[in-house]
Amino acid sequence: MMSAAVLAFSLNDVLGKWLVATYSVAQVLVLRSIAALVVLAPFILREDIGHLLRPKRPWLQAGRVAFGTIEVACFYWAVSMMPLADTMAFWMATPIFVAVASAVLLQEKLDRGRFVAVVIGFVGVLLALGAGLDFGWLPTLVAILGVCVYSAYLLSTRALRGTSATVLAAYQMGGALLFGLVMLPFAWIPPTAFDVLLLMLLGVVGVAAHLAVTRSLALAPAPVVVPWQYAMILWGILFGWFFFDEVPTATMLAGVAVIIGAGFWLTRLELRAARP
């Protein structure tokens, strides 16, 4: 299930990169969110209306929606300016950022093994950063901002783990739709009928990927299934070459290898800690 989700997310990224070459990020967010909400509608209707209208910890819910929306916008913006695999490489560093943020903000334990893994992971980030600068400061800064905001999104999601997944998804897509609608008047390009279908497919594939992730986490512990997300960079390299004629640099590949190695080390430490 996680492998299927990773493939779906990768295809979603390819589709997003293809579309933002023509349409604005706001336009992509609007049509993507509408399609996603249509797919989620049967699940939303089965929810208690009180959970939707009176969510617990509303300020944290609002923060999570803002983080998730900004993260998606940053990814689409970054991938429009740099190769697909290079952009994905920054997002692969998310576990490193989350480990640091958890220690600083949530006072979670960062023992010696985790600290060494984090330091090694940041070496990989620096390598990827150096390779990313070949495309200019702006895409690199947008990518780093996206990863930081995505880390905040994951931490707020963890803090809201008692909330229904359907409620979380509905608020997230609703927030992205609202953000897109506010920005849309400034960047509207009339789409063709075929491109409308592609934009809607973006939302459908994204929801399917999220449902697959949720199912995988229901079947096995997170440290077991989460490492499969690193296959996304392999899909990114393959799809980037096949669809966009992009070939990552040796420095970027070295950074990716270091980031993935540090991520697997963190996962191994989590499994060891969870075993008792």
Short mmCIF file of the C-alpha atoms (twelve columns), coordinates in Angstrom:
data_MODEL
# 
_entry.id   MODEL 
# 
loop_
_atom_site.group_PDB 
_atom_site.id 
_atom_site.type_symbol 
_atom_site.label_atom_id 
_atom_site.label_alt_id 
_atom_site.label_comp_id 
_atom_site.label_asym_id 
_atom_site.label_seq_id 
_atom_site.Cartn_x 
_atom_site.Cartn_y 
_atom_site.Cartn_z 
_atom_site.pdbx_PDB_model_num 
ATOM 1   C CA . MET A 1   0.000   0.000  0.000   1 
ATOM 2   C CA . MET A 2   2.812   2.419  0.782   1 
ATOM 3   C CA . SER A 3   4.579   1.529  -2.466  1 
ATOM 4   C CA . ALA A 4   1.353   2.235  -4.373  1 
ATOM 5   C CA . ALA A 5   1.018   5.548  -2.536  1 
ATOM 6   C CA . VAL A 6   4.593   6.536  -3.376  1 
ATOM 7   C CA . LEU A 7   4.017   5.756  -7.058  1 
ATOM 8   C CA . ALA A 8   0.755   7.753  -7.022  1 
ATOM 9   C CA . PHE A 9   2.439   10.729 -5.338  1 
ATOM 10  C CA . SER A 10  5.257   10.593 -7.893  1 
ATOM 11  C CA . LEU A 11  2.793   10.553 -10.805 1 
ATOM 12  C CA . ASN A 12  0.980   13.440 -9.115  1 
ATOM 13  C CA . ASP A 13  4.241   15.386 -8.977  1 
ATOM 14  C CA . VAL A 14  4.894   14.743 -12.678 1 
ATOM 15  C CA . LEU A 15  1.387   15.902 -13.537 1 
ATOM 16  C CA . GLY A 16  1.772   18.981 -11.324 1 
ATOM 17  C CA . LYS A 17  5.116   19.932 -12.902 1 
ATOM 18  C CA . TRP A 18  3.576   19.519 -16.351 1 
ATOM 19  C CA . LEU A 19  0.593   21.736 -15.496 1 
ATOM 20  C CA . VAL A 20  2.389   24.558 -13.642 1 
ATOM 21  C CA . ALA A 21  4.427   25.103 -16.787 1 
ATOM 22  C CA . THR A 22  1.209   26.565 -18.250 1 
ATOM 23  C CA . TYR A 23  -1.097  27.438 -15.337 1 
ATOM 24  C CA . SER A 24  -0.602  29.316 -12.079 1 
ATOM 25  C CA . VAL A 25  -0.141  27.532 -8.763  1 
ATOM 26  C CA . ALA A 26  -3.456  29.074 -7.575  1 
ATOM 27  C CA . GLN A 27  -5.327  27.643 -10.558 1 
ATOM 28  C CA . VAL A 28  -3.818  24.198 -9.983  1 
ATOM 29  C CA . LEU A 29  -4.757  24.335 -6.279  1 
ATOM 30  C CA . VAL A 30  -8.375  25.291 -7.007  1 
ATOM 31  C CA . LEU A 31  -9.171  22.546 -9.516  1 
ATOM 32  C CA . ARG A 32  -7.136  19.971 -7.596  1 
ATOM 33  C CA . SER A 33  -9.021  20.764 -4.384  1 
ATOM 34  C CA . ILE A 34  -12.445 20.658 -6.043  1 
ATOM 35  C CA . ALA A 35  -11.737 17.204 -7.463  1 
ATOM 36  C CA . ALA A 36  -10.384 15.980 -4.123  1 
ATOM 37  C CA . LEU A 37  -13.453 17.237 -2.224  1 
ATOM 38  C CA . VAL A 38  -15.742 15.482 -4.717  1 
ATOM 39  C CA . VAL A 39  -13.904 12.210 -4.081  1 
ATOM 40  C CA . LEU A 40  -14.022 12.798 -0.312  1 
ATOM 41  C CA . ALA A 41  -17.737 13.740 -0.312  1 
ATOM 42  C CA . PRO A 42  -19.082 10.205 0.487   1 
ATOM 43  C CA . PHE A 43  -16.672 9.939  3.430   1 
ATOM 44  C CA . ILE A 44  -17.514 13.456 4.638   1 
ATOM 45  C CA . LEU A 45  -21.266 12.715 4.574   1 
ATOM 46  C CA . ARG A 46  -20.714 9.767  6.913   1 
ATOM 47  C CA . GLU A 47  -18.969 11.963 9.466   1 
ATOM 48  C CA . ASP A 48  -20.680 13.495 12.493  1 
ATOM 49  C CA . ILE A 49  -21.559 17.051 11.409  1 
ATOM 50  C CA . GLY A 50  -20.435 18.283 14.813  1 
ATOM 51  C CA . HIS A 51  -16.875 17.122 14.128  1 
ATOM 52  C CA . LEU A 52  -16.841 19.258 10.988  1 
ATOM 53  C CA . LEU A 53  -18.514 22.379 12.357  1 
ATOM 54  C CA . ARG A 54  -16.917 22.325 15.820  1 
ATOM 55  C CA . PRO A 55  -13.422 20.844 15.455  1 
ATOM 56  C CA . LYS A 56  -11.266 20.294 18.514  1 
ATOM 57  C CA . ARG A 57  -8.336  22.709 18.919  1 
ATOM 58  C CA . PRO A 58  -9.507  24.988 16.078  1 
ATOM 59  C CA . TRP A 59  -6.392  27.189 16.099  1 
ATOM 60  C CA . LEU A 60  -4.155  24.166 15.649  1 
ATOM 61  C CA . GLN A 61  -6.489  22.933 12.890  1 
ATOM 62  C CA . ALA A 62  -6.198  26.296 11.162  1 
ATOM 63  C CA . GLY A 63  -2.413  26.238 11.509  1 
ATOM 64  C CA . ARG A 64  -2.250  22.737 10.022  1 
ATOM 65  C CA . VAL A 65  -4.370  23.813 7.051   1 
ATOM 66  C CA . ALA A 66  -2.123  26.844 6.482   1 
ATOM 67  C CA . PHE A 67  1.044   24.735 6.713   1 
ATOM 68  C CA . GLY A 68  -0.304  22.108 4.304   1 
ATOM 69  C CA . THR A 69  -1.495  24.678 1.771   1 
ATOM 70  C CA . ILE A 70  1.774   26.636 1.790   1 
ATOM 71  C CA . GLU A 71  3.753   23.394 1.467   1 
ATOM 72  C CA . VAL A 72  1.849   22.275 -1.631  1 
ATOM 73  C CA . ALA A 73  2.169   25.730 -3.179  1 
ATOM 74  C CA . CYS A 74  5.934   25.740 -2.459  1 
ATOM 75  C CA . PHE A 75  6.376   22.326 -4.049  1 
ATOM 76  C CA . TYR A 76  4.563   23.303 -7.248  1 
ATOM 77  C CA . TRP A 77  6.449   26.596 -7.365  1 
ATOM 78  C CA . ALA A 78  9.838   24.934 -6.788  1 
ATOM 79  C CA . VAL A 79  9.221   22.120 -9.279  1 
ATOM 80  C CA . SER A 80  8.341   24.693 -11.936 1 
ATOM 81  C CA . MET A 81  11.876  26.142 -11.578 1 
ATOM 82  C CA . MET A 82  14.086  23.087 -10.987 1 
ATOM 83  C CA . PRO A 83  14.155  19.405 -12.041 1 
ATOM 84  C CA . LEU A 84  11.688  16.975 -10.483 1 
ATOM 85  C CA . ALA A 85  14.311  14.780 -8.788  1 
ATOM 86  C CA . ASP A 86  16.144  17.798 -7.344  1 
ATOM 87  C CA . THR A 87  12.933  19.129 -5.833  1 
ATOM 88  C CA . MET A 88  12.029  15.725 -4.382  1 
ATOM 89  C CA . ALA A 89  15.504  15.469 -2.855  1 
ATOM 90  C CA . PHE A 90  14.777  18.397 -0.542  1 
ATOM 91  C CA . TRP A 91  11.480  16.850 0.562   1 
ATOM 92  C CA . MET A 92  13.275  13.573 1.364   1 
ATOM 93  C CA . ALA A 93  15.027  15.478 4.165   1 
ATOM 94  C CA . THR A 94  11.713  15.960 6.009   1 
ATOM 95  C CA . PRO A 95  12.427  13.254 8.677   1 
ATOM 96  C CA . ILE A 96  15.638  15.098 9.566   1 
ATOM 97  C CA . PHE A 97  13.783  18.404 10.011  1 
ATOM 98  C CA . VAL A 98  11.006  16.685 11.982  1 
ATOM 99  C CA . ALA A 99  13.513  15.067 14.354  1 
ATOM 100 C CA . VAL A 100 15.080  18.460 15.137  1 
ATOM 101 C CA . ALA A 101 11.717  20.228 15.464  1 
ATOM 102 C CA . SER A 102 10.394  17.470 17.764  1 
ATOM 103 C CA . ALA A 103 13.401  17.882 20.052  1 
ATOM 104 C CA . VAL A 104 13.159  21.688 20.123  1 
ATOM 105 C CA . LEU A 105 9.387   22.233 20.167  1 
ATOM 106 C CA . LEU A 106 8.010   19.036 21.734  1 
ATOM 107 C CA . GLN A 107 10.965  18.290 24.055  1 
ATOM 108 C CA . GLU A 108 11.203  14.786 22.601  1 
ATOM 109 C CA . LYS A 109 14.406  12.876 23.219  1 
ATOM 110 C CA . LEU A 110 17.247  13.353 20.726  1 
ATOM 111 C CA . ASP A 111 19.849  10.848 21.954  1 
ATOM 112 C CA . ARG A 112 23.379  10.481 20.621  1 
ATOM 113 C CA . GLY A 113 22.435  8.067  17.822  1 
ATOM 114 C CA . ARG A 114 19.621  10.289 16.566  1 
ATOM 115 C CA . PHE A 115 21.811  13.381 16.864  1 
ATOM 116 C CA . VAL A 116 24.526  11.776 14.685  1 
ATOM 117 C CA . ALA A 117 21.870  10.722 12.129  1 
ATOM 118 C CA . VAL A 118 20.527  14.297 12.047  1 
ATOM 119 C CA . VAL A 119 24.014  15.758 11.528  1 
ATOM 120 C CA . ILE A 120 24.705  13.313 8.675   1 
ATOM 121 C CA . GLY A 121 21.296  14.135 7.179   1 
ATOM 122 C CA . PHE A 122 22.108  17.844 7.181   1 
ATOM 123 C CA . VAL A 123 25.366  17.102 5.364   1 
ATOM 124 C CA . GLY A 124 23.202  15.531 2.662   1 
ATOM 125 C CA . VAL A 125 20.958  18.605 2.667   1 
ATOM 126 C CA . LEU A 126 24.016  20.836 2.189   1 
ATOM 127 C CA . LEU A 127 25.132  18.714 -0.780  1 
ATOM 128 C CA . ALA A 128 21.646  18.949 -2.285  1 
ATOM 129 C CA . LEU A 129 21.640  22.673 -1.524  1 
ATOM 130 C CA . GLY A 130 24.895  23.149 -3.412  1 
ATOM 131 C CA . ALA A 131 23.511  21.298 -6.422  1 
ATOM 132 C CA . GLY A 132 20.218  23.198 -6.235  1 
ATOM 133 C CA . LEU A 133 21.995  26.557 -6.416  1 
ATOM 134 C CA . ASP A 134 22.804  25.777 -10.042 1 
ATOM 135 C CA . PHE A 135 19.204  26.826 -10.726 1 
ATOM 136 C CA . GLY A 136 19.412  30.030 -8.670  1 
ATOM 137 C CA . TRP A 137 18.615  31.076 -5.105  1 
ATOM 138 C CA . LEU A 138 14.857  31.427 -5.529  1 
ATOM 139 C CA . PRO A 139 13.910  27.780 -6.260  1 
ATOM 140 C CA . THR A 140 16.285  26.565 -3.534  1 
ATOM 141 C CA . LEU A 141 14.824  28.954 -0.935  1 
ATOM 142 C CA . VAL A 142 11.283  28.002 -1.963  1 
ATOM 143 C CA . ALA A 143 12.153  24.304 -1.591  1 
ATOM 144 C CA . ILE A 144 13.716  24.806 1.853   1 
ATOM 145 C CA . LEU A 145 10.690  26.841 2.972   1 
ATOM 146 C CA . GLY A 146 8.438   24.064 1.684   1 
ATOM 147 C CA . VAL A 147 10.299  21.399 3.673   1 
ATOM 148 C CA . CYS A 148 10.210  23.503 6.867   1 
ATOM 149 C CA . VAL A 149 6.487   24.139 6.494   1 
ATOM 150 C CA . TYR A 150 5.859   20.466 5.664   1 
ATOM 151 C CA . SER A 151 7.650   19.494 8.886   1 
ATOM 152 C CA . ALA A 152 5.340   21.842 10.800  1 
ATOM 153 C CA . TYR A 153 2.379   20.258 8.989   1 
ATOM 154 C CA . LEU A 154 3.456   16.749 10.079  1 
ATOM 155 C CA . LEU A 155 3.984   17.833 13.688  1 
ATOM 156 C CA . SER A 156 0.563   19.512 13.841  1 
ATOM 157 C CA . THR A 157 -0.996  16.412 12.258  1 
ATOM 158 C CA . ARG A 158 0.617   14.267 14.944  1 
ATOM 159 C CA . ALA A 159 -0.753  16.607 17.619  1 
ATOM 160 C CA . LEU A 160 -4.245  16.147 16.091  1 
ATOM 161 C CA . ARG A 161 -4.001  12.352 15.775  1 
ATOM 162 C CA . GLY A 162 -7.266  11.909 17.703  1 
ATOM 163 C CA . THR A 163 -9.174  13.712 14.916  1 
ATOM 164 C CA . SER A 164 -10.824 11.763 12.106  1 
ATOM 165 C CA . ALA A 165 -8.654  11.427 8.984   1 
ATOM 166 C CA . THR A 166 -11.651 12.444 6.862   1 
ATOM 167 C CA . VAL A 167 -12.122 15.662 8.856   1 
ATOM 168 C CA . LEU A 168 -8.423  16.474 8.543   1 
ATOM 169 C CA . ALA A 169 -8.467  15.847 4.787   1 
ATOM 170 C CA . ALA A 170 -11.661 17.871 4.285   1 
ATOM 171 C CA . TYR A 171 -10.258 20.883 6.125   1 
ATOM 172 C CA . GLN A 172 -6.966  20.591 4.258   1 
ATOM 173 C CA . MET A 173 -8.569  20.533 0.818   1 
ATOM 174 C CA . GLY A 174 -11.017 23.259 1.812   1 
ATOM 175 C CA . GLY A 175 -8.161  25.484 2.952   1 
ATOM 176 C CA . ALA A 176 -6.234  24.928 -0.278  1 
ATOM 177 C CA . LEU A 177 -9.385  25.730 -2.265  1 
ATOM 178 C CA . LEU A 178 -9.917  28.978 -0.329  1 
ATOM 179 C CA . PHE A 179 -6.281  30.036 -0.778  1 
ATOM 180 C CA . GLY A 180 -6.444  29.283 -4.498  1 
ATOM 181 C CA . LEU A 181 -9.689  31.224 -4.933  1 
ATOM 182 C CA . VAL A 182 -8.207  34.299 -3.225  1 
ATOM 183 C CA . MET A 183 -5.172  34.253 -5.540  1 
ATOM 184 C CA . LEU A 184 -6.976  33.084 -8.679  1 
ATOM 185 C CA . PRO A 185 -8.148  36.516 -10.003 1 
ATOM 186 C CA . PHE A 186 -4.504  37.568 -10.317 1 
ATOM 187 C CA . ALA A 187 -3.417  34.559 -12.384 1 
ATOM 188 C CA . TRP A 188 -6.244  32.977 -14.375 1 
ATOM 189 C CA . ILE A 189 -5.447  31.298 -17.687 1 
ATOM 190 C CA . PRO A 190 -8.439  29.759 -19.520 1 
ATOM 191 C CA . PRO A 191 -7.724  25.995 -19.578 1 
ATOM 192 C CA . THR A 192 -8.557  23.605 -22.369 1 
ATOM 193 C CA . ALA A 193 -11.079 20.826 -21.702 1 
ATOM 194 C CA . PHE A 194 -8.277  18.237 -21.670 1 
ATOM 195 C CA . ASP A 195 -6.229  20.262 -19.185 1 
ATOM 196 C CA . VAL A 196 -9.275  20.603 -16.912 1 
ATOM 197 C CA . LEU A 197 -9.433  16.804 -16.809 1 
ATOM 198 C CA . LEU A 198 -5.726  16.658 -15.972 1 
ATOM 199 C CA . LEU A 199 -6.134  19.253 -13.236 1 
ATOM 200 C CA . MET A 200 -9.034  17.298 -11.741 1 
ATOM 201 C CA . LEU A 201 -7.029  14.069 -12.021 1 
ATOM 202 C CA . LEU A 202 -4.390  15.753 -9.877  1 
ATOM 203 C CA . GLY A 203 -6.851  15.860 -6.977  1 
ATOM 204 C CA . VAL A 204 -8.182  12.335 -7.503  1 
ATOM 205 C CA . VAL A 205 -4.713  10.770 -7.597  1 
ATOM 206 C CA . GLY A 206 -3.669  12.796 -4.551  1 
ATOM 207 C CA . VAL A 207 -6.639  11.576 -2.482  1 
ATOM 208 C CA . ALA A 208 -6.013  7.979  -3.585  1 
ATOM 209 C CA . ALA A 209 -2.394  8.288  -2.463  1 
ATOM 210 C CA . HIS A 210 -3.402  9.675  0.952   1 
ATOM 211 C CA . LEU A 211 -5.926  6.850  1.432   1 
ATOM 212 C CA . ALA A 212 -3.235  4.298  0.557   1 
ATOM 213 C CA . VAL A 213 -0.871  5.838  3.112   1 
ATOM 214 C CA . THR A 214 -3.594  5.736  5.776   1 
ATOM 215 C CA . ARG A 215 -4.306  2.083  4.987   1 
ATOM 216 C CA . SER A 216 -0.625  1.138  5.091   1 
ATOM 217 C CA . LEU A 217 -0.280  2.742  8.537   1 
ATOM 218 C CA . ALA A 218 -3.318  0.771  9.703   1 
ATOM 219 C CA . LEU A 219 -1.674  -2.489 8.592   1 
ATOM 220 C CA . ALA A 220 1.838   -1.930 9.972   1 
ATOM 221 C CA . PRO A 221 3.765   0.399  12.335  1 
ATOM 222 C CA . ALA A 222 4.975   3.690  10.887  1 
ATOM 223 C CA . PRO A 223 8.724   2.887  11.161  1 
ATOM 224 C CA . VAL A 224 8.124   -0.202 9.017   1 
ATOM 225 C CA . VAL A 225 6.262   1.457  6.140   1 
ATOM 226 C CA . VAL A 226 7.596   5.026  6.118   1 
ATOM 227 C CA . PRO A 227 11.060  4.095  4.689   1 
ATOM 228 C CA . TRP A 228 9.322   3.047  1.480   1 
ATOM 229 C CA . GLN A 229 8.757   6.749  0.804   1 
ATOM 230 C CA . TYR A 230 12.408  6.976  -0.269  1 
ATOM 231 C CA . ALA A 231 11.481  5.086  -3.433  1 
ATOM 232 C CA . MET A 232 9.911   8.397  -4.481  1 
ATOM 233 C CA . ILE A 233 13.323  9.804  -5.398  1 
ATOM 234 C CA . LEU A 234 13.927  6.838  -7.721  1 
ATOM 235 C CA . TRP A 235 10.590  7.513  -9.430  1 
ATOM 236 C CA . GLY A 236 11.529  11.204 -9.558  1 
ATOM 237 C CA . ILE A 237 14.798  10.453 -11.366 1 
ATOM 238 C CA . LEU A 238 13.087  8.047  -13.785 1 
ATOM 239 C CA . PHE A 239 10.080  10.285 -14.518 1 
ATOM 240 C CA . GLY A 240 12.236  13.418 -14.717 1 
ATOM 241 C CA . TRP A 241 14.403  11.742 -17.369 1 
ATOM 242 C CA . PHE A 242 11.484  10.181 -19.272 1 
ATOM 243 C CA . PHE A 243 9.048   13.134 -19.324 1 
ATOM 244 C CA . PHE A 244 11.298  16.196 -19.030 1 
ATOM 245 C CA . ASP A 245 14.728  15.020 -20.232 1 
ATOM 246 C CA . GLU A 246 16.242  15.873 -16.819 1 
ATOM 247 C CA . VAL A 247 19.410  14.213 -15.535 1 
ATOM 248 C CA . PRO A 248 20.433  14.880 -11.891 1 
ATOM 249 C CA . THR A 249 24.000  15.954 -11.160 1 
ATOM 250 C CA . ALA A 250 26.491  13.773 -9.282  1 
ATOM 251 C CA . THR A 251 26.403  16.206 -6.338  1 
ATOM 252 C CA . MET A 252 22.622  15.955 -6.086  1 
ATOM 253 C CA . LEU A 253 22.763  12.145 -6.200  1 
ATOM 254 C CA . ALA A 254 25.416  12.158 -3.457  1 
ATOM 255 C CA . GLY A 255 23.204  14.405 -1.315  1 
ATOM 256 C CA . VAL A 256 20.211  12.129 -1.892  1 
ATOM 257 C CA . ALA A 257 22.245  9.052  -0.899  1 
ATOM 258 C CA . VAL A 258 23.384  10.708 2.356   1 
ATOM 259 C CA . ILE A 259 19.854  11.926 3.193   1 
ATOM 260 C CA . ILE A 260 18.345  8.484  2.579   1 
ATOM 261 C CA . GLY A 261 21.086  6.796  4.606   1 
ATOM 262 C CA . ALA A 262 20.442  9.113  7.552   1 
ATOM 263 C CA . GLY A 263 16.691  8.554  7.200   1 
ATOM 264 C CA . PHE A 264 17.086  4.780  7.322   1 
ATOM 265 C CA . TRP A 265 19.343  5.113  10.364  1 
ATOM 266 C CA . LEU A 266 16.682  7.184  12.143  1 
ATOM 267 C CA . THR A 267 14.085  4.549  11.220  1 
ATOM 268 C CA . ARG A 268 16.277  1.750  12.588  1 
ATOM 269 C CA . LEU A 269 16.671  3.639  15.872  1 
ATOM 270 C CA . GLU A 270 12.883  4.139  16.063  1 
ATOM 271 C CA . LEU A 271 12.299  0.414  15.508  1 
ATOM 272 C CA . ARG A 272 14.845  -0.484 18.156  1 
ATOM 273 C CA . ALA A 273 13.220  1.911  20.640  1 
ATOM 274 C CA . ALA A 274 9.738   0.548  19.880  1 
ATOM 275 C CA . ARG A 275 10.697  -3.148 20.165  1 
ATOM 276 C CA . PRO A 276 10.368  -3.434 24.010  1 
# 
